[in-house]
Amino acid sequence: MNPKERVARSDNEVRISLEGVDQFTLLGWNDANLTLLQNRFAGTITVRGEEMILRGAGEAADRMTEVVLHLIELLGRDKALDTVTVSYALGRVSSDDGTGLAPVTAGEPLFYAAADRSSIRARTDGQADYIEAIRAHDIVFAIGPAGTGKTYLAVVMAMDYLRRGLVEKVILVRPAVEAGEQLGFLPGDMQDKIDPYLRPLYDALADTIGVGKIQRLMANGIIEAAPLAFMRGRTLNNAFVILDEAQNTTLGQMKMFLTRLGNQSKAVITGDVTQIDLDGDRINGLVAIGDILGRTEGVSFVELLERDVVRHPLVRRIIVAFDDAEKKIAAETARLKAMKPPKGDT
C-alpha cells in the first residue's frame, strides 16, 4: 500500500491504516515502541484493529505520522524495529530544521546476521555515507563517538567483501593501548594477552557470521586478528584491513600501518578523538592524519555525529552531556588563563 493511501485526516485526528503490517513488531515487545511514540507526542495514540489513530495538534500529528509511516516502510524492508531505531526516527523528525524525515533509501541489505538472518543495514544518513565511502575508496577514515557503528559496519563490509570474493582475507588490527592496563600485566600467553584488546572486533564478527565460523576462518588464516605492532614489515595483499581504536596510534604508527597496504586491498580506520589513551607527548596519528591526507585521491574521511548513535538511546544523551561539560571546562580554563598576569608582572 502506498504510504499516502494509508493516511486519512480530519480535525485534530489522523488515522493510519495498519493493513498488512506486523503490529507486534511495529508496536514492540510489551508495546515498548508504542510507548516511545506516545511519550514524544503531544496528544494520544490509539490502536484499534488495523488502524492507528493520532489525536493532537496538527503539526505534532503530522510529524508523528511521518515517523509511523517511516517505521512501516522499514518493516516492509524486513527491518527489525527496536527502541533504538524508533528513537532515531523520532530524533530526526523532531529536529528544529523543519525538514522532516529524509526519503528512505531502499538499497540492498549489507549482510544477513548469522543468528536470526535479519538484514543488516545502515540506520542513519551518516552510516549510509560511511558505507558508500568504503565502496568508493581504498582507504577510509571513520571518526565519531561511541555507538555510531564505526567498527561494526566496517566488519560487516569486510565480511561482505570476503563473501563476494573481492578480497581473500580480513585482517583486524588494534593498538594495544588501554587506560590503566598494559599487556604485560594480563595473565596467560601472548594470545591470551591480545584477545581482550580485540574483543570488540570478535563481537562484531560473532553477530555477522557466528562464533563457530569465526574459529574456522581464523584457523585457515582467512580472518586474522593482531595488535598493531605485529603489522610492521608486512605487505597486505588482497585483504580488507580494519584498524580499530586508531585514536591510540602515534603518527609514526599510523604511517607504518597505511604503508602496509598492498594490491587489491582496502583499509578502514576507525576512532574517537575524544577517547585518547596515549600520553600527550606524542603526535596523535588520527588527529594529524586529516591535514596530511585530507586531499589525497583514493582516501575518504567520514565524520559520524551524535545523531548517528544507534546504541541505547541514553548513549546519545550521555555523549551530548559530556560534550557540553567539556566545552564549559574549556571556556573556564581559557577565562582563568586570560586573567593570569604575564610572568614578571607584580
mmCIF file of C-alpha atoms in Angstrom:
data_model
loop_
_atom_site.group_PDB
_atom_site.id
_atom_site.type_symbol
_atom_site.label_atom_id
_atom_site.label_comp_id
_atom_site.label_asym_id
_atom_site.label_seq_id
_atom_site.Cartn_x
_atom_site.Cartn_y
_atom_site.Cartn_z
ATOM 1 C CA MET A 1 0.000 0.000 0.000
ATOM 2 C CA ASN A 2 1.280 3.469 -0.898
ATOM 3 C CA PRO A 3 2.173 5.456 2.267
ATOM 4 C CA LYS A 4 -0.167 8.296 1.302
ATOM 5 C CA GLU A 5 -3.025 5.833 0.886
ATOM 6 C CA ARG A 6 -2.615 4.750 4.495
ATOM 7 C CA VAL A 7 -3.420 8.204 5.894
ATOM 8 C CA ALA A 8 -6.852 9.759 6.445
ATOM 9 C CA ARG A 9 -7.103 13.179 8.132
ATOM 10 C CA SER A 10 -9.844 15.074 9.889
ATOM 11 C CA ASP A 11 -9.959 17.816 12.529
ATOM 12 C CA ASN A 12 -7.243 17.091 15.147
ATOM 13 C CA GLU A 13 -7.166 13.434 14.122
ATOM 14 C CA VAL A 14 -5.064 11.305 11.787
ATOM 15 C CA ARG A 15 -5.932 7.692 11.009
ATOM 16 C CA ILE A 16 -3.151 5.446 9.696
ATOM 17 C CA SER A 17 -4.057 2.098 8.172
ATOM 18 C CA LEU A 18 -2.018 -0.827 9.510
ATOM 19 C CA GLU A 19 -3.305 -3.233 6.877
ATOM 20 C CA GLY A 20 -0.624 -5.817 6.103
ATOM 21 C CA VAL A 21 1.636 -4.510 8.886
ATOM 22 C CA ASP A 22 3.078 -6.798 11.554
ATOM 23 C CA GLN A 23 1.692 -4.914 14.524
ATOM 24 C CA PHE A 24 3.672 -6.908 17.083
ATOM 25 C CA THR A 25 6.943 -5.767 15.507
ATOM 26 C CA LEU A 26 5.731 -2.224 14.871
ATOM 27 C CA LEU A 27 4.483 -1.666 18.417
ATOM 28 C CA GLY A 28 7.336 -3.583 20.065
ATOM 29 C CA TRP A 29 7.540 -6.101 22.884
ATOM 30 C CA ASN A 30 5.013 -5.094 25.555
ATOM 31 C CA ASP A 31 4.244 -2.065 23.335
ATOM 32 C CA ALA A 32 7.715 -0.607 24.022
ATOM 33 C CA ASN A 33 7.844 1.166 20.649
ATOM 34 C CA LEU A 34 4.319 2.499 21.069
ATOM 35 C CA THR A 35 5.265 3.855 24.498
ATOM 36 C CA LEU A 36 8.221 5.731 22.976
ATOM 37 C CA LEU A 37 5.956 7.254 20.338
ATOM 38 C CA GLN A 38 3.334 8.208 22.907
ATOM 39 C CA ASN A 39 5.898 9.843 25.203
ATOM 40 C CA ARG A 40 7.125 12.085 22.391
ATOM 41 C CA PHE A 41 3.678 13.009 21.038
ATOM 42 C CA ALA A 42 1.698 15.979 22.316
ATOM 43 C CA GLY A 43 -1.535 14.041 22.041
ATOM 44 C CA THR A 44 -2.857 10.486 22.205
ATOM 45 C CA ILE A 45 -2.139 7.383 20.136
ATOM 46 C CA THR A 46 -4.685 4.592 19.955
ATOM 47 C CA VAL A 47 -4.535 1.321 18.017
ATOM 48 C CA ARG A 48 -7.848 -0.287 17.077
ATOM 49 C CA GLY A 49 -7.888 -3.296 14.813
ATOM 50 C CA GLU A 50 -5.872 -2.428 11.706
ATOM 51 C CA GLU A 51 -5.796 1.294 12.391
ATOM 52 C CA MET A 52 -3.666 3.699 14.418
ATOM 53 C CA ILE A 53 -5.380 6.902 15.497
ATOM 54 C CA LEU A 54 -3.401 10.038 16.353
ATOM 55 C CA ARG A 55 -5.269 12.800 18.151
ATOM 56 C CA GLY A 56 -3.470 16.091 18.757
ATOM 57 C CA ALA A 57 -2.377 19.404 17.323
ATOM 58 C CA GLY A 58 -1.921 19.482 13.554
ATOM 59 C CA GLU A 59 1.862 19.996 13.391
ATOM 60 C CA ALA A 60 2.584 17.407 16.103
ATOM 61 C CA ALA A 61 0.259 14.886 14.430
ATOM 62 C CA ASP A 62 1.885 15.494 11.044
ATOM 63 C CA ARG A 63 5.350 14.839 12.442
ATOM 64 C CA MET A 64 4.251 11.715 14.279
ATOM 65 C CA THR A 65 2.537 10.497 11.093
ATOM 66 C CA GLU A 66 5.884 10.831 9.282
ATOM 67 C CA VAL A 67 7.559 8.730 11.962
ATOM 68 C CA VAL A 68 4.933 5.972 11.851
ATOM 69 C CA LEU A 69 4.995 5.793 8.035
ATOM 70 C CA HIS A 70 8.800 5.666 8.153
ATOM 71 C CA LEU A 71 8.682 2.744 10.594
ATOM 72 C CA ILE A 72 6.121 0.925 8.447
ATOM 73 C CA GLU A 73 8.394 1.373 5.437
ATOM 74 C CA LEU A 74 11.326 -0.061 7.388
ATOM 75 C CA LEU A 75 9.190 -3.075 8.269
ATOM 76 C CA GLY A 76 8.480 -3.532 4.569
ATOM 77 C CA ARG A 77 12.222 -3.867 4.058
ATOM 78 C CA ASP A 78 12.475 -6.668 6.672
ATOM 79 C CA LYS A 79 13.916 -4.246 9.204
ATOM 80 C CA ALA A 80 13.602 -5.221 12.856
ATOM 81 C CA LEU A 81 12.244 -2.303 14.865
ATOM 82 C CA ASP A 82 13.931 -1.973 18.236
ATOM 83 C CA THR A 83 13.705 1.008 20.542
ATOM 84 C CA VAL A 84 16.998 2.384 19.178
ATOM 85 C CA THR A 85 15.585 2.553 15.641
ATOM 86 C CA VAL A 86 12.365 4.167 16.863
ATOM 87 C CA SER A 87 14.295 6.690 18.978
ATOM 88 C CA TYR A 88 16.441 7.634 15.995
ATOM 89 C CA ALA A 89 13.383 8.167 13.810
ATOM 90 C CA LEU A 90 11.836 10.352 16.498
ATOM 91 C CA GLY A 91 15.057 12.327 16.879
ATOM 92 C CA ARG A 92 15.241 13.102 13.178
ATOM 93 C CA VAL A 93 11.663 14.209 12.776
ATOM 94 C CA SER A 94 11.698 16.380 15.898
ATOM 95 C CA SER A 95 14.685 18.436 14.771
ATOM 96 C CA ASP A 96 14.196 22.169 14.519
ATOM 97 C CA ASP A 97 15.064 22.485 10.849
ATOM 98 C CA GLY A 98 11.526 21.576 9.854
ATOM 99 C CA THR A 99 12.691 19.336 7.040
ATOM 100 C CA GLY A 100 11.184 16.172 8.496
ATOM 101 C CA LEU A 101 12.411 12.702 7.633
ATOM 102 C CA ALA A 102 14.566 12.247 4.576
ATOM 103 C CA PRO A 103 13.250 9.777 1.977
ATOM 104 C CA VAL A 104 14.134 6.191 2.795
ATOM 105 C CA THR A 105 16.800 4.782 0.525
ATOM 106 C CA ALA A 106 15.896 1.148 -0.004
ATOM 107 C CA GLY A 107 19.141 -0.361 -1.342
ATOM 108 C CA GLU A 108 20.112 -3.959 -0.779
ATOM 109 C CA PRO A 109 20.883 -5.380 2.683
ATOM 110 C CA LEU A 110 24.554 -5.149 3.591
ATOM 111 C CA PHE A 111 24.598 -8.583 5.197
ATOM 112 C CA TYR A 112 22.359 -11.079 6.994
ATOM 113 C CA ALA A 113 23.054 -11.691 10.666
ATOM 114 C CA ALA A 114 24.109 -15.238 11.495
ATOM 115 C CA ALA A 115 21.769 -15.702 14.452
ATOM 116 C CA ASP A 116 18.366 -14.741 13.050
ATOM 117 C CA ARG A 117 19.138 -13.978 9.388
ATOM 118 C CA SER A 118 17.791 -10.460 9.807
ATOM 119 C CA SER A 119 19.205 -7.964 7.349
ATOM 120 C CA ILE A 120 21.923 -5.562 8.487
ATOM 121 C CA ARG A 121 21.565 -2.081 7.014
ATOM 122 C CA ALA A 122 22.769 1.443 7.625
ATOM 123 C CA ARG A 123 20.403 3.028 10.147
ATOM 124 C CA THR A 124 21.331 6.681 9.674
ATOM 125 C CA ASP A 125 22.331 9.014 6.855
ATOM 126 C CA GLY A 126 25.818 9.244 8.325
ATOM 127 C CA GLN A 127 26.151 5.466 8.310
ATOM 128 C CA ALA A 128 24.914 5.331 4.703
ATOM 129 C CA ASP A 129 27.620 7.852 3.730
ATOM 130 C CA TYR A 130 30.153 5.694 5.559
ATOM 131 C CA ILE A 131 29.148 2.596 3.585
ATOM 132 C CA GLU A 132 29.335 4.468 0.279
ATOM 133 C CA ALA A 133 32.785 5.803 1.200
ATOM 134 C CA ILE A 134 34.029 2.257 1.826
ATOM 135 C CA ARG A 135 32.711 1.121 -1.528
ATOM 136 C CA ALA A 136 34.236 4.062 -3.395
ATOM 137 C CA HIS A 137 37.658 4.440 -1.724
ATOM 138 C CA ASP A 138 40.571 2.186 -0.831
ATOM 139 C CA ILE A 139 41.310 3.976 2.446
ATOM 140 C CA VAL A 140 38.507 5.301 4.659
ATOM 141 C CA PHE A 141 38.795 7.066 7.999
ATOM 142 C CA ALA A 142 35.644 6.947 10.153
ATOM 143 C CA ILE A 143 35.790 9.329 13.102
ATOM 144 C CA GLY A 144 32.992 9.686 15.621
ATOM 145 C CA PRO A 145 31.701 8.977 19.127
ATOM 146 C CA ALA A 146 30.937 5.601 20.653
ATOM 147 C CA GLY A 147 27.836 3.840 19.387
ATOM 148 C CA THR A 148 27.857 5.177 15.817
ATOM 149 C CA GLY A 149 28.653 1.773 14.287
ATOM 150 C CA LYS A 150 32.173 2.628 13.106
ATOM 151 C CA THR A 151 33.668 -0.759 13.945
ATOM 152 C CA TYR A 152 30.523 -2.820 13.451
ATOM 153 C CA LEU A 153 29.824 -1.589 9.919
ATOM 154 C CA ALA A 154 33.485 -1.929 8.954
ATOM 155 C CA VAL A 155 33.368 -5.597 9.996
ATOM 156 C CA VAL A 156 30.068 -6.116 8.147
ATOM 157 C CA MET A 157 31.542 -4.638 4.965
ATOM 158 C CA ALA A 158 34.696 -6.726 5.367
ATOM 159 C CA MET A 159 32.667 -9.923 5.558
ATOM 160 C CA ASP A 160 30.588 -8.829 2.578
ATOM 161 C CA TYR A 161 33.751 -8.276 0.529
ATOM 162 C CA LEU A 162 35.039 -11.677 1.637
ATOM 163 C CA ARG A 163 31.748 -13.379 0.733
ATOM 164 C CA ARG A 164 31.767 -11.788 -2.717
ATOM 165 C CA GLY A 165 35.355 -12.859 -3.362
ATOM 166 C CA LEU A 166 36.579 -9.260 -3.615
ATOM 167 C CA VAL A 167 39.267 -9.986 -1.007
ATOM 168 C CA GLU A 168 40.920 -13.186 0.165
ATOM 169 C CA LYS A 169 41.283 -12.369 3.829
ATOM 170 C CA VAL A 170 40.169 -9.995 6.567
ATOM 171 C CA ILE A 171 42.718 -8.551 8.975
ATOM 172 C CA LEU A 172 41.593 -6.932 12.234
ATOM 173 C CA VAL A 173 44.111 -4.666 13.920
ATOM 174 C CA ARG A 174 44.081 -2.706 17.164
ATOM 175 C CA PRO A 175 46.745 -0.792 19.075
ATOM 176 C CA ALA A 176 47.448 -2.486 22.402
ATOM 177 C CA VAL A 177 46.859 0.689 24.391
ATOM 178 C CA GLU A 178 44.199 0.948 27.073
ATOM 179 C CA ALA A 179 43.591 3.208 30.044
ATOM 180 C CA GLY A 180 45.276 1.823 33.159
ATOM 181 C CA GLU A 181 46.272 -1.536 31.641
ATOM 182 C CA GLN A 182 49.274 -2.926 29.797
ATOM 183 C CA LEU A 183 49.698 -6.274 28.038
ATOM 184 C CA GLY A 184 52.393 -7.408 30.440
ATOM 185 C CA PHE A 185 50.062 -7.248 33.423
ATOM 186 C CA LEU A 186 47.457 -9.558 31.894
ATOM 187 C CA PRO A 187 47.662 -13.318 32.620
ATOM 188 C CA GLY A 188 48.398 -16.038 30.076
ATOM 189 C CA ASP A 189 50.458 -16.342 26.899
ATOM 190 C CA MET A 190 50.677 -13.711 24.148
ATOM 191 C CA GLN A 191 47.375 -14.729 22.519
ATOM 192 C CA ASP A 192 45.635 -14.563 25.896
ATOM 193 C CA LYS A 193 47.077 -11.076 26.398
ATOM 194 C CA ILE A 194 45.967 -9.899 22.940
ATOM 195 C CA ASP A 195 42.401 -11.238 22.980
ATOM 196 C CA PRO A 196 40.898 -8.624 25.368
ATOM 197 C CA TYR A 197 42.040 -5.817 23.056
ATOM 198 C CA LEU A 198 40.415 -7.463 20.052
ATOM 199 C CA ARG A 199 37.167 -8.455 21.794
ATOM 200 C CA PRO A 200 35.017 -5.698 20.203
ATOM 201 C CA LEU A 201 36.064 -6.931 16.765
ATOM 202 C CA TYR A 202 35.258 -10.536 17.712
ATOM 203 C CA ASP A 203 31.832 -9.412 18.960
ATOM 204 C CA ALA A 204 31.042 -7.777 15.626
ATOM 205 C CA LEU A 205 32.191 -10.892 13.774
ATOM 206 C CA ALA A 206 30.039 -13.091 16.005
ATOM 207 C CA ASP A 207 26.962 -11.054 15.051
ATOM 208 C CA THR A 208 27.631 -11.334 11.342
ATOM 209 C CA ILE A 209 28.917 -14.889 10.789
ATOM 210 C CA GLY A 210 28.624 -16.687 14.128
ATOM 211 C CA VAL A 211 31.222 -17.862 16.643
ATOM 212 C CA GLY A 212 31.797 -21.279 15.059
ATOM 213 C CA LYS A 213 32.601 -19.852 11.642
ATOM 214 C CA ILE A 214 34.992 -17.306 13.143
ATOM 215 C CA GLN A 215 37.091 -20.118 14.620
ATOM 216 C CA ARG A 216 37.207 -22.000 11.308
ATOM 217 C CA LEU A 217 38.151 -18.918 9.278
ATOM 218 C CA MET A 218 40.816 -17.907 11.778
ATOM 219 C CA ALA A 219 42.254 -21.417 11.798
ATOM 220 C CA ASN A 220 42.519 -21.229 7.984
ATOM 221 C CA GLY A 221 44.144 -17.788 8.101
ATOM 222 C CA ILE A 222 41.236 -16.159 6.263
ATOM 223 C CA ILE A 223 40.474 -13.976 9.277
ATOM 224 C CA GLU A 224 43.431 -12.669 11.244
ATOM 225 C CA ALA A 225 43.444 -10.530 14.375
ATOM 226 C CA ALA A 226 46.584 -8.924 15.730
ATOM 227 C CA PRO A 227 47.878 -5.882 17.603
ATOM 228 C CA LEU A 228 49.178 -3.001 15.506
ATOM 229 C CA ALA A 229 52.817 -3.663 16.394
ATOM 230 C CA PHE A 230 52.625 -7.001 14.548
ATOM 231 C CA MET A 231 51.958 -5.231 11.213
ATOM 232 C CA ARG A 232 55.479 -3.823 10.855
ATOM 233 C CA GLY A 233 57.329 -5.213 7.825
ATOM 234 C CA ARG A 234 54.271 -6.861 6.263
ATOM 235 C CA THR A 235 52.611 -6.258 2.881
ATOM 236 C CA LEU A 236 48.858 -6.881 2.968
ATOM 237 C CA ASN A 237 47.630 -8.018 -0.468
ATOM 238 C CA ASN A 238 44.031 -8.934 -1.377
ATOM 239 C CA ALA A 239 42.876 -8.032 2.109
ATOM 240 C CA PHE A 240 40.246 -5.963 3.872
ATOM 241 C CA VAL A 241 42.127 -4.420 6.803
ATOM 242 C CA ILE A 242 40.433 -2.704 9.757
ATOM 243 C CA LEU A 243 42.400 -0.578 12.215
ATOM 244 C CA ASP A 244 40.135 -0.011 15.217
ATOM 245 C CA GLU A 245 40.652 2.492 18.074
ATOM 246 C CA ALA A 246 43.034 4.466 15.858
ATOM 247 C CA GLN A 247 42.926 7.417 18.259
ATOM 248 C CA ASN A 248 45.519 5.437 20.228
ATOM 249 C CA THR A 249 48.113 5.438 17.446
ATOM 250 C CA THR A 250 51.085 7.748 17.125
ATOM 251 C CA LEU A 251 51.746 9.454 13.807
ATOM 252 C CA GLY A 252 54.601 7.025 13.175
ATOM 253 C CA GLN A 253 52.352 4.025 13.811
ATOM 254 C CA MET A 254 49.697 5.456 11.500
ATOM 255 C CA LYS A 255 52.251 5.863 8.703
ATOM 256 C CA MET A 256 53.520 2.322 9.304
ATOM 257 C CA PHE A 257 50.005 0.890 9.086
ATOM 258 C CA LEU A 258 48.938 2.793 5.964
ATOM 259 C CA THR A 259 52.090 1.811 4.084
ATOM 260 C CA ARG A 260 51.345 -1.903 4.665
ATOM 261 C CA LEU A 261 48.504 -1.762 2.102
ATOM 262 C CA GLY A 262 49.178 -3.994 -0.894
ATOM 263 C CA ASN A 263 47.472 -4.805 -4.203
ATOM 264 C CA GLN A 264 43.680 -5.272 -4.270
ATOM 265 C CA SER A 265 43.366 -4.247 -0.627
ATOM 266 C CA LYS A 266 41.151 -1.877 1.296
ATOM 267 C CA ALA A 267 41.723 -0.267 4.683
ATOM 268 C CA VAL A 268 39.166 1.198 7.114
ATOM 269 C CA ILE A 269 40.484 3.154 10.075
ATOM 270 C CA THR A 270 38.090 3.947 12.921
ATOM 271 C CA GLY A 271 38.458 6.027 16.048
ATOM 272 C CA ASP A 272 37.049 8.539 18.507
ATOM 273 C CA VAL A 273 39.292 11.537 19.134
ATOM 274 C CA THR A 274 37.505 12.240 22.437
ATOM 275 C CA GLN A 275 38.769 8.961 23.928
ATOM 276 C CA ILE A 276 42.540 9.125 23.505
ATOM 277 C CA ASP A 277 44.567 6.983 25.929
ATOM 278 C CA LEU A 278 48.031 7.935 24.630
ATOM 279 C CA ASP A 279 50.170 10.309 26.666
ATOM 280 C CA GLY A 280 50.167 13.881 25.406
ATOM 281 C CA ASP A 281 53.855 13.999 24.479
ATOM 282 C CA ARG A 282 53.445 12.176 21.168
ATOM 283 C CA ILE A 283 51.730 13.379 17.983
ATOM 284 C CA ASN A 284 48.418 11.548 17.646
ATOM 285 C CA GLY A 285 48.104 9.710 14.338
ATOM 286 C CA LEU A 286 44.343 10.041 13.946
ATOM 287 C CA VAL A 287 44.304 13.728 14.880
ATOM 288 C CA ALA A 288 47.130 14.640 12.483
ATOM 289 C CA ILE A 289 46.225 12.460 9.512
ATOM 290 C CA GLY A 290 43.424 14.706 8.222
ATOM 291 C CA ASP A 291 45.846 17.541 7.478
ATOM 292 C CA ILE A 292 48.265 15.136 5.823
ATOM 293 C CA LEU A 293 45.913 13.060 3.631
ATOM 294 C CA GLY A 294 42.800 15.241 3.510
ATOM 295 C CA ARG A 295 43.201 15.970 -0.220
ATOM 296 C CA THR A 296 44.736 12.658 -1.286
ATOM 297 C CA GLU A 297 42.853 10.862 -4.067
ATOM 298 C CA GLY A 298 41.515 7.478 -3.014
ATOM 299 C CA VAL A 299 41.287 8.474 0.662
ATOM 300 C CA SER A 300 37.981 9.418 2.305
ATOM 301 C CA PHE A 301 37.226 10.926 5.712
ATOM 302 C CA VAL A 302 33.768 10.313 7.213
ATOM 303 C CA GLU A 303 32.637 12.082 10.365
ATOM 304 C CA LEU A 304 29.883 10.380 12.324
ATOM 305 C CA LEU A 305 27.990 12.552 14.806
ATOM 306 C CA GLU A 306 25.905 12.026 17.921
ATOM 307 C CA ARG A 307 22.785 11.779 15.746
ATOM 308 C CA ASP A 308 24.326 8.615 14.223
ATOM 309 C CA VAL A 309 24.476 6.831 17.586
ATOM 310 C CA VAL A 310 22.496 3.592 17.324
ATOM 311 C CA ARG A 311 23.126 2.040 20.725
ATOM 312 C CA HIS A 312 20.801 2.509 23.675
ATOM 313 C CA PRO A 313 19.061 5.929 23.328
ATOM 314 C CA LEU A 314 20.698 7.013 26.586
ATOM 315 C CA VAL A 315 24.162 6.772 24.987
ATOM 316 C CA ARG A 316 23.351 9.714 22.733
ATOM 317 C CA ARG A 317 22.311 11.825 25.709
ATOM 318 C CA ILE A 318 25.493 10.862 27.571
ATOM 319 C CA ILE A 319 27.648 11.968 24.627
ATOM 320 C CA VAL A 320 25.838 15.312 24.410
ATOM 321 C CA ALA A 321 26.188 15.838 28.167
ATOM 322 C CA PHE A 322 29.928 15.151 28.069
ATOM 323 C CA ASP A 323 30.386 17.449 25.063
ATOM 324 C CA ASP A 324 28.602 20.256 26.901
ATOM 325 C CA ALA A 325 30.692 19.671 30.028
ATOM 326 C CA GLU A 326 33.955 19.696 28.064
ATOM 327 C CA LYS A 327 33.007 22.978 26.381
ATOM 328 C CA LYS A 328 32.308 24.558 29.771
ATOM 329 C CA ILE A 329 35.645 23.322 31.152
ATOM 330 C CA ALA A 330 37.499 24.656 28.104
ATOM 331 C CA ALA A 331 35.771 28.028 28.397
ATOM 332 C CA GLU A 332 36.572 28.277 32.116
ATOM 333 C CA THR A 333 40.198 27.282 31.505
ATOM 334 C CA ALA A 334 40.519 29.967 28.832
ATOM 335 C CA ARG A 335 38.941 32.556 31.167
ATOM 336 C CA LEU A 336 41.332 31.744 34.013
ATOM 337 C CA LYS A 337 44.298 31.804 31.665
ATOM 338 C CA ALA A 338 43.271 35.246 30.383
ATOM 339 C CA MET A 339 43.044 36.546 33.971
ATOM 340 C CA LYS A 340 46.529 35.300 34.903
ATOM 341 C CA PRO A 341 49.051 38.157 34.727
ATOM 342 C CA PRO A 342 52.090 37.711 32.468
ATOM 343 C CA LYS A 343 55.294 36.463 34.082
ATOM 344 C CA GLY A 344 57.281 39.265 35.658
ATOM 345 C CA ASP A 345 54.246 41.458 36.419
ATOM 346 C CA THR A 346 53.573 42.245 40.047
#
